[in-house]
PDB file of C-alpha atoms in Angstrom:
ATOM      1  CA  MET R   1      25.921 128.530 144.447  1.00 50.00           C
ATOM      2  CA  SER R   2      27.182 125.071 145.377  1.00 49.00           C
ATOM      3  CA  LEU R   3      29.887 123.086 143.583  1.00 47.00           C
ATOM      4  CA  ILE R   4      27.289 120.580 142.352  1.00 47.00           C
ATOM      5  CA  GLU R   5      25.152 123.334 140.833  1.00 51.00           C
ATOM      6  CA  ILE R   6      28.006 124.606 138.559  1.00 51.00           C
ATOM      7  CA  ALA R   7      29.196 121.102 137.499  1.00 50.00           C
ATOM      8  CA  THR R   8      28.075 119.197 134.422  1.00 55.00           C
ATOM      9  CA  PRO R   9      25.391 116.507 134.975  1.00 59.00           C
ATOM     10  CA  ASP R  10      27.985 113.670 134.884  1.00 57.00           C
ATOM     11  CA  GLU R  11      30.351 115.563 137.199  1.00 54.00           C
ATOM     12  CA  ALA R  12      27.501 116.371 139.567  1.00 56.00           C
ATOM     13  CA  ALA R  13      26.473 112.703 139.693  1.00 58.00           C
ATOM     14  CA  ALA R  14      30.047 111.664 140.487  1.00 56.00           C
ATOM     15  CA  ILE R  15      30.412 114.303 143.198  1.00 56.00           C
ATOM     16  CA  ALA R  16      27.098 113.303 144.726  1.00 62.00           C
ATOM     17  CA  VAL R  17      28.331 109.720 145.257  1.00 63.00           C
ATOM     18  CA  PRO R  18      30.213 109.461 148.555  1.00 74.00           C
ATOM     19  CA  TYR R  19      33.960 109.012 148.228  1.00 71.00           C
ATOM     20  CA  SER R  20      33.880 105.772 150.229  1.00 77.00           C
ATOM     21  CA  VAL R  21      31.431 104.251 147.723  1.00 72.00           C
ATOM     22  CA  ARG R  22      33.560 105.318 144.746  1.00 72.00           C
ATOM     23  CA  LEU R  23      36.689 103.921 146.436  1.00 78.00           C
ATOM     24  CA  ALA R  24      34.952 100.588 147.084  1.00 80.00           C
ATOM     25  CA  ALA R  25      33.818 100.399 143.454  1.00 79.00           C
ATOM     26  CA  ARG R  26      37.367 101.095 142.240  1.00 81.00           C
ATOM     27  CA  ARG R  27      38.787  98.391 144.512  1.00 82.00           C
ATOM     28  CA  ASN R  28      36.161  95.958 143.268  1.00 81.00           C
ATOM     29  CA  LEU R  29      37.178  96.577 139.659  1.00 81.00           C
ATOM     30  CA  LEU R  30      40.861  96.084 140.515  1.00 81.00           C
ATOM     31  CA  ALA R  31      40.072  92.857 142.374  1.00 78.00           C
ATOM     32  CA  LYS R  32      38.178  91.491 139.367  1.00 76.00           C
ATOM     33  CA  ALA R  33      41.075  92.384 137.066  1.00 75.00           C
ATOM     34  CA  HIS R  34      43.570  90.660 139.369  1.00 70.00           C
ATOM     35  CA  ALA R  35      41.328  87.583 139.631  1.00 69.00           C
ATOM     36  CA  SER R  36      41.049  87.360 135.842  1.00 66.00           C
ATOM     37  CA  GLU R  37      44.829  87.588 135.481  1.00 63.00           C
ATOM     38  CA  ALA R  38      45.293  84.905 138.153  1.00 60.00           C
ATOM     39  CA  VAL R  39      42.919  82.574 136.276  1.00 57.00           C
ATOM     40  CA  GLN R  40      44.805  83.142 133.025  1.00 58.00           C
ATOM     41  CA  GLN R  41      48.145  82.474 134.707  1.00 57.00           C
ATOM     42  CA  ALA R  42      46.789  79.271 136.271  1.00 55.00           C
ATOM     43  CA  ALA R  43      45.531  78.119 132.869  1.00 51.00           C
ATOM     44  CA  ARG R  44      48.949  78.750 131.332  1.00 52.00           C
ATOM     45  CA  ARG R  45      50.623  76.790 134.161  1.00 53.00           C
ATOM     46  CA  GLU R  46      48.261  73.840 133.691  1.00 51.00           C
ATOM     47  CA  GLU R  47      48.881  73.851 129.941  1.00 48.00           C
ATOM     48  CA  ARG R  48      52.650  73.862 130.504  1.00 47.00           C
ATOM     49  CA  ARG R  49      52.413  71.053 133.080  1.00 53.00           C
ATOM     50  CA  ALA R  50      50.355  68.944 130.675  1.00 58.00           C
ATOM     51  CA  TYR R  51      53.513  68.137 128.742  1.00 71.00           C
ATOM     52  CA  GLU R  52      55.673  65.221 129.848  1.00 74.00           C
ATOM     53  CA  ARG R  53      58.730  66.431 131.778  1.00 80.00           C
ATOM     54  CA  ARG R  54      62.057  64.756 131.059  1.00 83.00           C
ATOM     55  CA  ALA R  55      64.628  64.795 133.852  1.00 86.00           C
ATOM     56  CA  ALA R  56      68.191  65.834 133.034  1.00 82.00           C
ATOM     57  CA  ARG R  57      69.388  62.223 133.328  1.00 80.00           C
ATOM     58  CA  ASP R  58      67.046  61.253 130.462  1.00 77.00           C
ATOM     59  CA  LEU R  59      68.344  63.944 128.092  1.00 82.00           C
ATOM     60  CA  HIS R  60      71.226  61.813 126.837  1.00 77.00           C
ATOM     61  CA  TRP R  61      70.798  63.247 123.328  1.00 76.00           C
ATOM     62  CA  LEU R  62      71.233  66.864 124.483  1.00 82.00           C
ATOM     63  CA  ARG R  63      74.697  68.279 123.855  1.00 82.00           C
ATOM     64  CA  SER R  64      74.330  71.774 125.258  1.00 85.00           C
ATOM     65  CA  ALA R  65      71.859  74.371 126.527  1.00 89.00           C
ATOM     66  CA  ARG R  66      72.512  78.072 126.899  1.00 89.00           C
ATOM     67  CA  PHE R  67      70.944  81.480 126.837  1.00 90.00           C
ATOM     68  CA  THR R  68      71.992  83.496 123.815  1.00 77.00           C
ATOM     69  CA  PRO R  69      74.455  84.996 123.661  1.00 70.00           C
ATOM     70  CA  GLY R  70      76.715  82.482 125.371  1.00 72.00           C
ATOM     71  CA  ARG R  71      75.408  82.056 128.940  1.00 83.00           C
ATOM     72  CA  GLY R  72      75.453  78.328 129.765  1.00 86.00           C
ATOM     73  CA  VAL R  73      72.551  76.812 131.708  1.00 90.00           C
ATOM     74  CA  SER R  74      72.037  73.491 133.478  1.00 90.00           C
ATOM     75  CA  LEU R  75      68.672  71.833 132.812  1.00 91.00           C
ATOM     76  CA  VAL R  76      66.806  70.241 135.730  1.00 92.00           C
ATOM     77  CA  ASP R  77      63.969  69.043 133.495  1.00 91.00           C
ATOM     78  CA  LEU R  78      62.637  69.793 130.030  1.00 90.00           C
ATOM     79  CA  SER R  79      59.322  69.404 128.212  1.00 87.00           C
ATOM     80  CA  GLU R  80      57.703  70.617 124.989  1.00 83.00           C
ATOM     81  CA  GLY R  81      56.127  73.465 126.956  1.00 87.00           C
ATOM     82  CA  GLY R  82      58.923  74.714 129.206  1.00 90.00           C
ATOM     83  CA  ALA R  83      62.028  74.060 131.265  1.00 92.00           C
ATOM     84  CA  LEU R  84      63.317  74.156 134.821  1.00 93.00           C
ATOM     85  CA  LEU R  85      66.920  75.305 134.746  1.00 93.00           C
ATOM     86  CA  ASP R  86      69.873  76.606 136.786  1.00 93.00           C
ATOM     87  CA  VAL R  87      72.006  79.556 135.715  1.00 92.00           C
ATOM     88  CA  ASP R  88      74.588  81.840 137.322  1.00 90.00           C
ATOM     89  CA  MET R  89      72.632  85.061 136.794  1.00 91.00           C
ATOM     90  CA  PRO R  90      69.467  86.553 138.317  1.00 91.00           C
ATOM     91  CA  LEU R  91      66.253  85.629 136.532  1.00 92.00           C
ATOM     92  CA  LYS R  92      63.526  88.230 136.793  1.00 92.00           C
ATOM     93  CA  PRO R  93      59.931  86.892 136.547  1.00 93.00           C
ATOM     94  CA  GLY R  94      58.411  88.092 133.300  1.00 92.00           C
ATOM     95  CA  ALA R  95      61.781  88.403 131.565  1.00 92.00           C
ATOM     96  CA  ARG R  96      61.950  87.062 128.007  1.00 92.00           C
ATOM     97  CA  LEU R  97      65.040  85.177 126.890  1.00 92.00           C
ATOM     98  CA  VAL R  98      66.180  82.925 124.059  1.00 91.00           C
ATOM     99  CA  LEU R  99      67.260  79.403 125.015  1.00 92.00           C
ATOM    100  CA  GLU R 100      69.480  77.593 122.542  1.00 89.00           C
ATOM    101  CA  LEU R 101      69.185  73.788 122.667  1.00 89.00           C
ATOM    102  CA  GLU R 102      71.610  71.642 120.704  1.00 85.00           C
ATOM    103  CA  GLY R 103      71.071  67.897 120.363  1.00 81.00           C
ATOM    104  CA  ASP R 104      72.444  65.033 118.324  1.00 74.00           C
ATOM    105  CA  GLY R 105      69.937  65.760 115.576  1.00 72.00           C
ATOM    106  CA  GLY R 106      70.015  69.563 115.361  1.00 77.00           C
ATOM    107  CA  ARG R 107      69.592  72.887 117.138  1.00 82.00           C
ATOM    108  CA  LEU R 108      66.616  74.928 118.317  1.00 84.00           C
ATOM    109  CA  ASN R 109      66.338  78.538 119.474  1.00 88.00           C
ATOM    110  CA  VAL R 110      63.329  78.841 121.782  1.00 89.00           C
ATOM    111  CA  LEU R 111      61.781  82.079 123.049  1.00 91.00           C
ATOM    112  CA  LEU R 112      60.752  81.726 126.703  1.00 92.00           C
ATOM    113  CA  SER R 113      59.521  83.784 129.618  1.00 93.00           C
ATOM    114  CA  VAL R 114      60.526  83.361 133.265  1.00 94.00           C
ATOM    115  CA  LEU R 115      57.581  82.439 135.487  1.00 93.00           C
ATOM    116  CA  ARG R 116      59.396  82.360 138.838  1.00 93.00           C
ATOM    117  CA  SER R 117      62.927  82.171 140.184  1.00 94.00           C
ATOM    118  CA  HIS R 118      64.816  81.639 143.432  1.00 93.00           C
ATOM    119  CA  VAL R 119      68.375  81.122 144.659  1.00 93.00           C
ATOM    120  CA  ALA R 120      69.090  77.387 144.388  1.00 90.00           C
ATOM    121  CA  HIS R 121      72.590  77.088 145.861  1.00 88.00           C
ATOM    122  CA  LEU R 122      76.109  78.471 145.873  1.00 87.00           C
ATOM    123  CA  ARG R 123      78.797  77.166 143.550  1.00 82.00           C
ATOM    124  CA  GLY R 124      81.915  78.303 145.331  1.00 81.00           C
ATOM    125  CA  GLU R 125      81.313  82.040 145.587  1.00 83.00           C
ATOM    126  CA  VAL R 126      78.880  82.113 142.662  1.00 87.00           C
ATOM    127  CA  MET R 127      75.139  82.297 143.344  1.00 91.00           C
ATOM    128  CA  ILE R 128      73.081  79.873 141.211  1.00 92.00           C
ATOM    129  CA  TYR R 129      69.482  80.777 140.386  1.00 94.00           C
ATOM    130  CA  ARG R 130      66.791  78.245 139.508  1.00 95.00           C
ATOM    131  CA  GLY R 131      64.082  79.414 137.129  1.00 94.00           C
ATOM    132  CA  ALA R 132      60.816  77.880 135.956  1.00 94.00           C
ATOM    133  CA  CYS R 133      60.416  78.974 132.352  1.00 93.00           C
ATOM    134  CA  GLU R 134      57.549  78.724 129.881  1.00 92.00           C
ATOM    135  CA  PHE R 135      58.127  78.472 126.131  1.00 91.00           C
ATOM    136  CA  GLN R 136      56.217  80.993 124.040  1.00 85.00           C
ATOM    137  CA  SER R 137      54.897  78.075 121.970  1.00 81.00           C
ATOM    138  CA  PRO R 138      55.360  74.277 122.261  1.00 82.00           C
ATOM    139  CA  VAL R 139      58.501  72.893 120.614  1.00 80.00           C
ATOM    140  CA  ASP R 140      59.100  69.540 118.950  1.00 76.00           C
ATOM    141  CA  LEU R 141      61.972  68.011 120.924  1.00 77.00           C
ATOM    142  CA  ALA R 142      62.123  65.118 118.453  1.00 73.00           C
ATOM    143  CA  THR R 143      63.987  67.425 116.084  1.00 70.00           C
ATOM    144  CA  LEU R 144      66.925  67.411 118.512  1.00 75.00           C
ATOM    145  CA  VAL R 145      67.240  63.628 118.649  1.00 69.00           C
ATOM    146  CA  ARG R 146      69.684  61.997 116.260  1.00 54.00           C
ATOM    147  CA  PRO R 147      67.898  60.033 113.486  1.00 47.00           C
ATOM    148  CA  LEU R 148      68.143  56.303 114.106  1.00 41.00           C
ATOM    149  CA  LEU R 149      68.916  55.627 110.447  1.00 40.00           C
ATOM    150  CA  PRO R 150      70.375  57.883 107.719  1.00 37.00           C
ATOM    151  CA  VAL R 151      67.740  60.356 106.630  1.00 36.00           C
ATOM    152  CA  GLU R 152      66.725  60.140 102.982  1.00 37.00           C
ATOM    153  CA  PRO R 153      66.851  63.333 100.916  1.00 35.00           C
ATOM    154  CA  ALA R 154      63.614  65.292 101.125  1.00 35.00           C
ATOM    155  CA  SER R 155      61.434  65.310  98.037  1.00 36.00           C
ATOM    156  CA  GLU R 156      61.343  68.448  95.943  1.00 36.00           C
ATOM    157  CA  GLY R 157      58.902  71.128  96.902  1.00 36.00           C
ATOM    158  CA  PRO R 158      57.791  72.336 100.319  1.00 35.00           C
ATOM    159  CA  GLY R 159      56.917  69.756 102.958  1.00 37.00           C
ATOM    160  CA  ASP R 160      53.609  69.614 104.792  1.00 39.00           C
ATOM    161  CA  ASP R 161      53.762  68.561 108.437  1.00 41.00           C
ATOM    162  CA  THR R 162      49.976  68.404 108.633  1.00 41.00           C
ATOM    163  CA  ALA R 163      49.325  66.021 105.745  1.00 43.00           C
ATOM    164  CA  THR R 164      45.903  64.425 105.544  1.00 44.00           C
ATOM    165  CA  PRO R 165      45.491  60.705 106.334  1.00 43.00           C
ATOM    166  CA  GLU R 166      44.934  60.010 102.624  1.00 44.00           C
ATOM    167  CA  GLU R 167      48.225  61.711 101.687  1.00 41.00           C
ATOM    168  CA  ALA R 168      50.124  59.942 104.432  1.00 43.00           C
ATOM    169  CA  THR R 169      48.684  56.509 103.599  1.00 41.00           C
ATOM    170  CA  SER R 170      49.753  56.813  99.971  1.00 39.00           C
ATOM    171  CA  GLY R 171      53.412  56.634 101.016  1.00 39.00           C
ATOM    172  CA  LEU R 172      53.163  53.799 103.511  1.00 40.00           C
ATOM    173  CA  GLU R 173      53.763  50.983 101.042  1.00 37.00           C
ATOM    174  CA  ALA R 174      56.958  52.672  99.853  1.00 37.00           C
ATOM    175  CA  ALA R 175      58.347  53.156 103.359  1.00 38.00           C
ATOM    176  CA  PRO R 176      61.808  51.566 103.715  1.00 39.00           C
ATOM    177  CA  HIS R 177      62.235  48.333 105.618  1.00 39.00           C
ATOM    178  CA  VAL R 178      63.089  48.885 109.281  1.00 41.00           C
ATOM    179  CA  PRO R 179      64.659  46.327 111.631  1.00 39.00           C
ATOM    180  CA  ALA R 180      62.087  44.550 113.815  1.00 40.00           C
ATOM    181  CA  VAL R 181      63.725  45.819 116.995  1.00 38.00           C
ATOM    182  CA  ALA R 182      63.722  49.624 116.917  1.00 42.00           C
ATOM    183  CA  SER R 183      65.888  51.801 119.090  1.00 45.00           C
ATOM    184  CA  ALA R 184      64.548  52.983 122.446  1.00 46.00           C
ATOM    185  CA  GLY R 185      61.741  55.504 122.231  1.00 66.00           C
ATOM    186  CA  TRP R 186      60.282  54.500 118.845  1.00 82.00           C
ATOM    187  CA  GLN R 187      57.051  52.511 118.873  1.00 87.00           C
ATOM    188  CA  LYS R 188      55.112  50.762 116.108  1.00 90.00           C
ATOM    189  CA  ILE R 189      51.523  51.982 115.969  1.00 93.00           C
ATOM    190  CA  VAL R 190      48.372  51.589 113.913  1.00 94.00           C
ATOM    191  CA  VAL R 191      46.114  54.646 114.071  1.00 94.00           C
ATOM    192  CA  ARG R 192      42.412  54.102 113.453  1.00 94.00           C
ATOM    193  CA  TYR R 193      39.997  56.954 112.745  1.00 94.00           C
ATOM    194  CA  ARG R 194      36.322  56.894 113.646  1.00 92.00           C
ATOM    195  CA  ASP R 195      35.393  56.943 109.942  1.00 90.00           C
ATOM    196  CA  GLY R 196      37.337  53.716 109.290  1.00 89.00           C
ATOM    197  CA  ARG R 197      40.575  55.126 107.880  1.00 91.00           C
ATOM    198  CA  LEU R 198      43.893  54.014 109.305  1.00 90.00           C
ATOM    199  CA  LEU R 199      47.574  54.937 109.332  1.00 91.00           C
ATOM    200  CA  LYS R 200      50.610  52.800 110.140  1.00 92.00           C
ATOM    201  CA  GLY R 201      53.988  54.047 111.280  1.00 92.00           C
ATOM    202  CA  TYR R 202      56.238  54.968 114.181  1.00 91.00           C
ATOM    203  CA  THR R 203      55.908  57.483 116.995  1.00 89.00           C
ATOM    204  CA  GLN R 204      58.256  58.800 119.640  1.00 85.00           C
ATOM    205  CA  ASP R 205      56.215  61.555 121.277  1.00 84.00           C
ATOM    206  CA  PHE R 206      52.853  59.942 122.060  1.00 87.00           C
ATOM    207  CA  HIS R 207      51.268  61.491 125.148  1.00 83.00           C
ATOM    208  CA  PRO R 208      47.495  61.907 125.644  1.00 81.00           C
ATOM    209  CA  SER R 209      47.813  65.281 127.399  1.00 77.00           C
ATOM    210  CA  ARG R 210      49.340  66.945 124.337  1.00 77.00           C
ATOM    211  CA  GLY R 211      46.261  66.677 122.119  1.00 82.00           C
ATOM    212  CA  HIS R 212      48.311  65.387 119.167  1.00 86.00           C
ATOM    213  CA  PHE R 213      51.358  63.294 118.303  1.00 88.00           C
ATOM    214  CA  SER R 214      53.761  62.746 115.411  1.00 88.00           C
ATOM    215  CA  LEU R 215      53.664  59.714 113.137  1.00 90.00           C
ATOM    216  CA  TRP R 216      56.506  58.742 110.788  1.00 88.00           C
ATOM    217  CA  PRO R 217      55.921  56.230 107.944  1.00 87.00           C
ATOM    218  CA  GLY R 218      59.408  54.777 108.535  1.00 84.00           C
ATOM    219  CA  LEU R 219      62.424  55.330 110.767  1.00 81.00           C
ATOM    220  CA  ALA R 220      64.369  56.488 107.727  1.00 79.00           C
ATOM    221  CA  ALA R 221      61.637  58.899 106.626  1.00 78.00           C
ATOM    222  CA  SER R 222      62.538  62.528 106.040  1.00 78.00           C
ATOM    223  CA  ARG R 223      61.021  65.245 108.216  1.00 76.00           C
ATOM    224  CA  ASN R 224      58.565  66.416 105.569  1.00 78.00           C
ATOM    225  CA  GLN R 225      56.968  62.934 105.591  1.00 82.00           C
ATOM    226  CA  ARG R 226      55.967  63.264 109.229  1.00 84.00           C
ATOM    227  CA  VAL R 227      52.228  63.493 109.963  1.00 86.00           C
ATOM    228  CA  ILE R 228      50.765  65.397 112.929  1.00 87.00           C
ATOM    229  CA  VAL R 229      47.832  63.342 114.236  1.00 90.00           C
ATOM    230  CA  PRO R 230      45.242  65.048 116.508  1.00 90.00           C
ATOM    231  CA  PHE R 231      43.179  62.917 118.898  1.00 90.00           C
ATOM    232  CA  SER R 232      39.920  64.669 118.023  1.00 87.00           C
ATOM    233  CA  ARG R 233      38.962  62.367 115.110  1.00 89.00           C
ATOM    234  CA  LEU R 234      40.489  59.105 116.326  1.00 94.00           C
ATOM    235  CA  LYS R 235      38.916  55.868 117.480  1.00 96.00           C
ATOM    236  CA  ALA R 236      42.022  54.241 118.970  1.00 95.00           C
ATOM    237  CA  VAL R 237      45.792  53.888 118.670  1.00 95.00           C
ATOM    238  CA  PHE R 238      47.140  50.320 118.631  1.00 94.00           C
ATOM    239  CA  PHE R 239      50.715  49.709 119.782  1.00 92.00           C
ATOM    240  CA  VAL R 240      51.583  46.583 117.814  1.00 91.00           C
ATOM    241  CA  ARG R 241      54.256  43.895 117.573  1.00 88.00           C
ATOM    242  CA  ASP R 242      54.029  43.708 113.793  1.00 86.00           C
ATOM    243  CA  PHE R 243      52.343  45.849 111.159  1.00 84.00           C
ATOM    244  CA  ALA R 244      51.092  42.841 109.178  1.00 78.00           C
ATOM    245  CA  GLY R 245      49.599  40.968 112.129  1.00 65.00           C
ATOM    246  CA  ASN R 246      47.737  37.692 111.738  1.00 60.00           C
ATOM    247  CA  HIS R 247      44.431  38.159 109.930  1.00 60.00           C
ATOM    248  CA  ARG R 248      43.349  34.606 110.814  1.00 61.00           C
ATOM    249  CA  HIS R 249      43.759  35.172 114.539  1.00 53.00           C
ATOM    250  CA  VAL R 250      40.556  35.563 116.540  1.00 57.00           C
ATOM    251  CA  GLU R 251      40.856  37.460 119.812  1.00 59.00           C
ATOM    252  CA  SER R 252      40.063  35.252 122.798  1.00 55.00           C
ATOM    253  CA  VAL R 253      36.979  36.234 124.792  1.00 54.00           C
ATOM    254  CA  THR R 254      38.533  35.006 128.047  1.00 55.00           C
ATOM    255  CA  ALA R 255      41.800  36.218 129.504  1.00 49.00           C
ATOM    256  CA  THR R 256      44.856  34.221 128.438  1.00 46.00           C
ATOM    257  CA  ALA R 257      47.552  36.660 129.535  1.00 46.00           C
ATOM    258  CA  PRO R 258      49.299  36.276 132.911  1.00 47.00           C
ATOM    259  CA  ALA R 259      47.621  38.199 135.719  1.00 47.00           C
ATOM    260  CA  THR R 260      48.787  41.825 135.669  1.00 50.00           C
ATOM    261  CA  ALA R 261      48.028  44.939 137.668  1.00 55.00           C
ATOM    262  CA  GLY R 262      44.967  46.893 136.651  1.00 75.00           C
ATOM    263  CA  ARG R 263      41.197  46.651 136.583  1.00 87.00           C
ATOM    264  CA  PRO R 264      39.512  44.243 134.161  1.00 92.00           C
ATOM    265  CA  VAL R 265      37.664  46.380 131.610  1.00 92.00           C
ATOM    266  CA  GLU R 266      35.432  45.917 128.583  1.00 94.00           C
ATOM    267  CA  VAL R 267      35.017  48.832 126.185  1.00 94.00           C
ATOM    268  CA  THR R 268      32.460  49.065 123.409  1.00 96.00           C
ATOM    269  CA  PHE R 269      33.099  51.505 120.577  1.00 96.00           C
ATOM    270  CA  VAL R 270      30.368  53.404 118.774  1.00 94.00           C
ATOM    271  CA  ASP R 271      30.815  51.014 115.811  1.00 94.00           C
ATOM    272  CA  ASP R 272      30.076  48.073 118.186  1.00 93.00           C
ATOM    273  CA  GLU R 273      33.637  46.712 118.282  1.00 94.00           C
ATOM    274  CA  VAL R 274      34.435  45.332 121.747  1.00 92.00           C
ATOM    275  CA  VAL R 275      37.887  45.254 123.373  1.00 92.00           C
ATOM    276  CA  ARG R 276      38.603  43.436 126.636  1.00 91.00           C
ATOM    277  CA  GLY R 277      41.632  43.720 128.871  1.00 91.00           C
ATOM    278  CA  THR R 278      42.916  45.586 131.911  1.00 91.00           C
ATOM    279  CA  THR R 279      43.544  49.264 132.577  1.00 88.00           C
ATOM    280  CA  LEU R 280      45.572  51.320 135.016  1.00 84.00           C
ATOM    281  CA  SER R 281      44.708  54.759 133.677  1.00 77.00           C
ATOM    282  CA  TYR R 282      40.924  55.017 133.298  1.00 84.00           C
ATOM    283  CA  ARG R 283      39.550  58.539 133.696  1.00 82.00           C
ATOM    284  CA  PRO R 284      36.004  59.311 132.563  1.00 82.00           C
ATOM    285  CA  ASP R 285      36.911  62.961 131.950  1.00 82.00           C
ATOM    286  CA  GLY R 286      40.173  62.320 130.071  1.00 84.00           C
ATOM    287  CA  THR R 287      41.042  62.168 126.360  1.00 88.00           C
ATOM    288  CA  GLY R 288      41.218  58.382 126.635  1.00 91.00           C
ATOM    289  CA  PHE R 289      43.027  55.578 128.442  1.00 91.00           C
ATOM    290  CA  PHE R 290      45.249  52.560 127.811  1.00 90.00           C
ATOM    291  CA  VAL R 291      43.948  49.008 127.714  1.00 92.00           C
ATOM    292  CA  SER R 292      46.233  45.967 127.858  1.00 90.00           C
ATOM    293  CA  PRO R 293      44.611  43.156 125.824  1.00 88.00           C
ATOM    294  CA  ALA R 294      43.419  40.084 127.705  1.00 83.00           C
ATOM    295  CA  ASP R 295      44.617  37.807 124.890  1.00 79.00           C
ATOM    296  CA  SER R 296      48.347  37.112 125.306  1.00 77.00           C
ATOM    297  CA  SER R 297      48.652  36.071 121.650  1.00 78.00           C
ATOM    298  CA  SER R 298      47.228  39.360 120.372  1.00 84.00           C
ATOM    299  CA  ASN R 299      49.321  41.423 117.992  1.00 87.00           C
ATOM    300  CA  ASN R 300      48.340  44.445 120.086  1.00 89.00           C
ATOM    301  CA  GLN R 301      50.666  45.118 123.010  1.00 89.00           C
ATOM    302  CA  ARG R 302      48.407  47.879 124.325  1.00 90.00           C
ATOM    303  CA  ILE R 303      45.613  50.036 122.991  1.00 93.00           C
ATOM    304  CA  PHE R 304      44.875  53.692 123.644  1.00 94.00           C
ATOM    305  CA  VAL R 305      41.099  54.038 123.328  1.00 95.00           C
ATOM    306  CA  VAL R 306      39.726  57.531 122.698  1.00 94.00           C
ATOM    307  CA  GLN R 307      36.910  58.427 125.099  1.00 92.00           C
ATOM    308  CA  ALA R 308      34.815  60.213 122.461  1.00 92.00           C
ATOM    309  CA  ALA R 309      34.721  57.045 120.326  1.00 94.00           C
ATOM    310  CA  LEU R 310      33.285  54.844 123.100  1.00 95.00           C
ATOM    311  CA  ARG R 311      29.680  53.846 123.642  1.00 94.00           C
ATOM    312  CA  GLN R 312      30.219  52.010 126.916  1.00 94.00           C
ATOM    313  CA  VAL R 313      32.909  51.248 129.483  1.00 94.00           C
ATOM    314  CA  ARG R 314      32.206  48.298 131.739  1.00 93.00           C
ATOM    315  CA  PHE R 315      34.217  46.826 134.638  1.00 91.00           C
ATOM    316  CA  PRO R 316      33.167  43.145 134.859  1.00 84.00           C
TER     317      PRO R 316
END
C-alpha cells in the first residue's frame, strides 16, 4: 500500500502536488505579503511627508527636546507628523520611544517609532546617530508656541476643539481687540463654506496637505475656543488685510496690481462667483490652490480656493 493510499483525502491531495509547485505557491504568498507591507509603509511615509517640515533654525520657540528619560536629542527638522533628529545612542528601526518637546508655550510627550537610522558623524569619540522618526499620531505644534497675548481664563466646563461653525461664530463678536499688526506666523482669515456660512479669525498652521487647520477667534482666545476646520466642506479661505473690509468696493475686472510671477487665472465657483488673479500653485488633482487677486485695492491679500467648490478654472 502506498503512502497516498493510507493518507486522508486532504493529505493525499497535498502529497500528490509536486514539492516544487508547493514551494512556488508558498513563495508567491510571501511575495504578496511583502508587497502589501511595502505599500502600507509607502503610504505612511507619504502621509508623514505631507506635513510641513520646519528646519531647526526656524524652531526659535523650542527650548529643549529629549527622549525620556533624560537623553537629549538635536532636531534637524520637525513637523506635525514626525522628526529627523540626532542622538548619541543607536536607534533601531521599529523601536518605539517617547520624545519630550518643551516650548515657550508648554510641553508635549510624543510617542514615535524609528523608521530608519544611520551614523551621521562623530562628536569627539562619541558616535552620533541620525534617525527619521514617525509620530504615532499627528501633534499640534501650536501648543508649544508662546501665546502672543495673555491667555484669558477658560470658561467653565469642558472645551470642544471641534466646535461647529455656528458655535464658533457666536463668539466672534465678543473676541478681544487685537493690534492690526500681528506677530509673525499669525494670519487674518475669513473662512467661507459652500453652504454660505463663514468664520473669521486667526490661523497659524494653515497648510493644504494637512486636510484641516486651526482657527482662533482672537489672539487672546483660550485653547478651548479654537476651532478645527476641515477643507472638505469649504468654498475658499480668504487671507485678508482687515476683517471689516470695504462693502462699497467693487473688485476690478482688469488687473490693477503690479505684474507678479504666476499664471493669470479665472476661477468660477459652483455658486457662480468669479475670482480673477494669478496663481503659482495650480494642481488639478490637489485640495485647492492659492490665487493672488488682480485688484491691488482688494481687501484680500490671497485666496485659497478649494477644488471641490469650483465649476471652472480658466487660464486667459
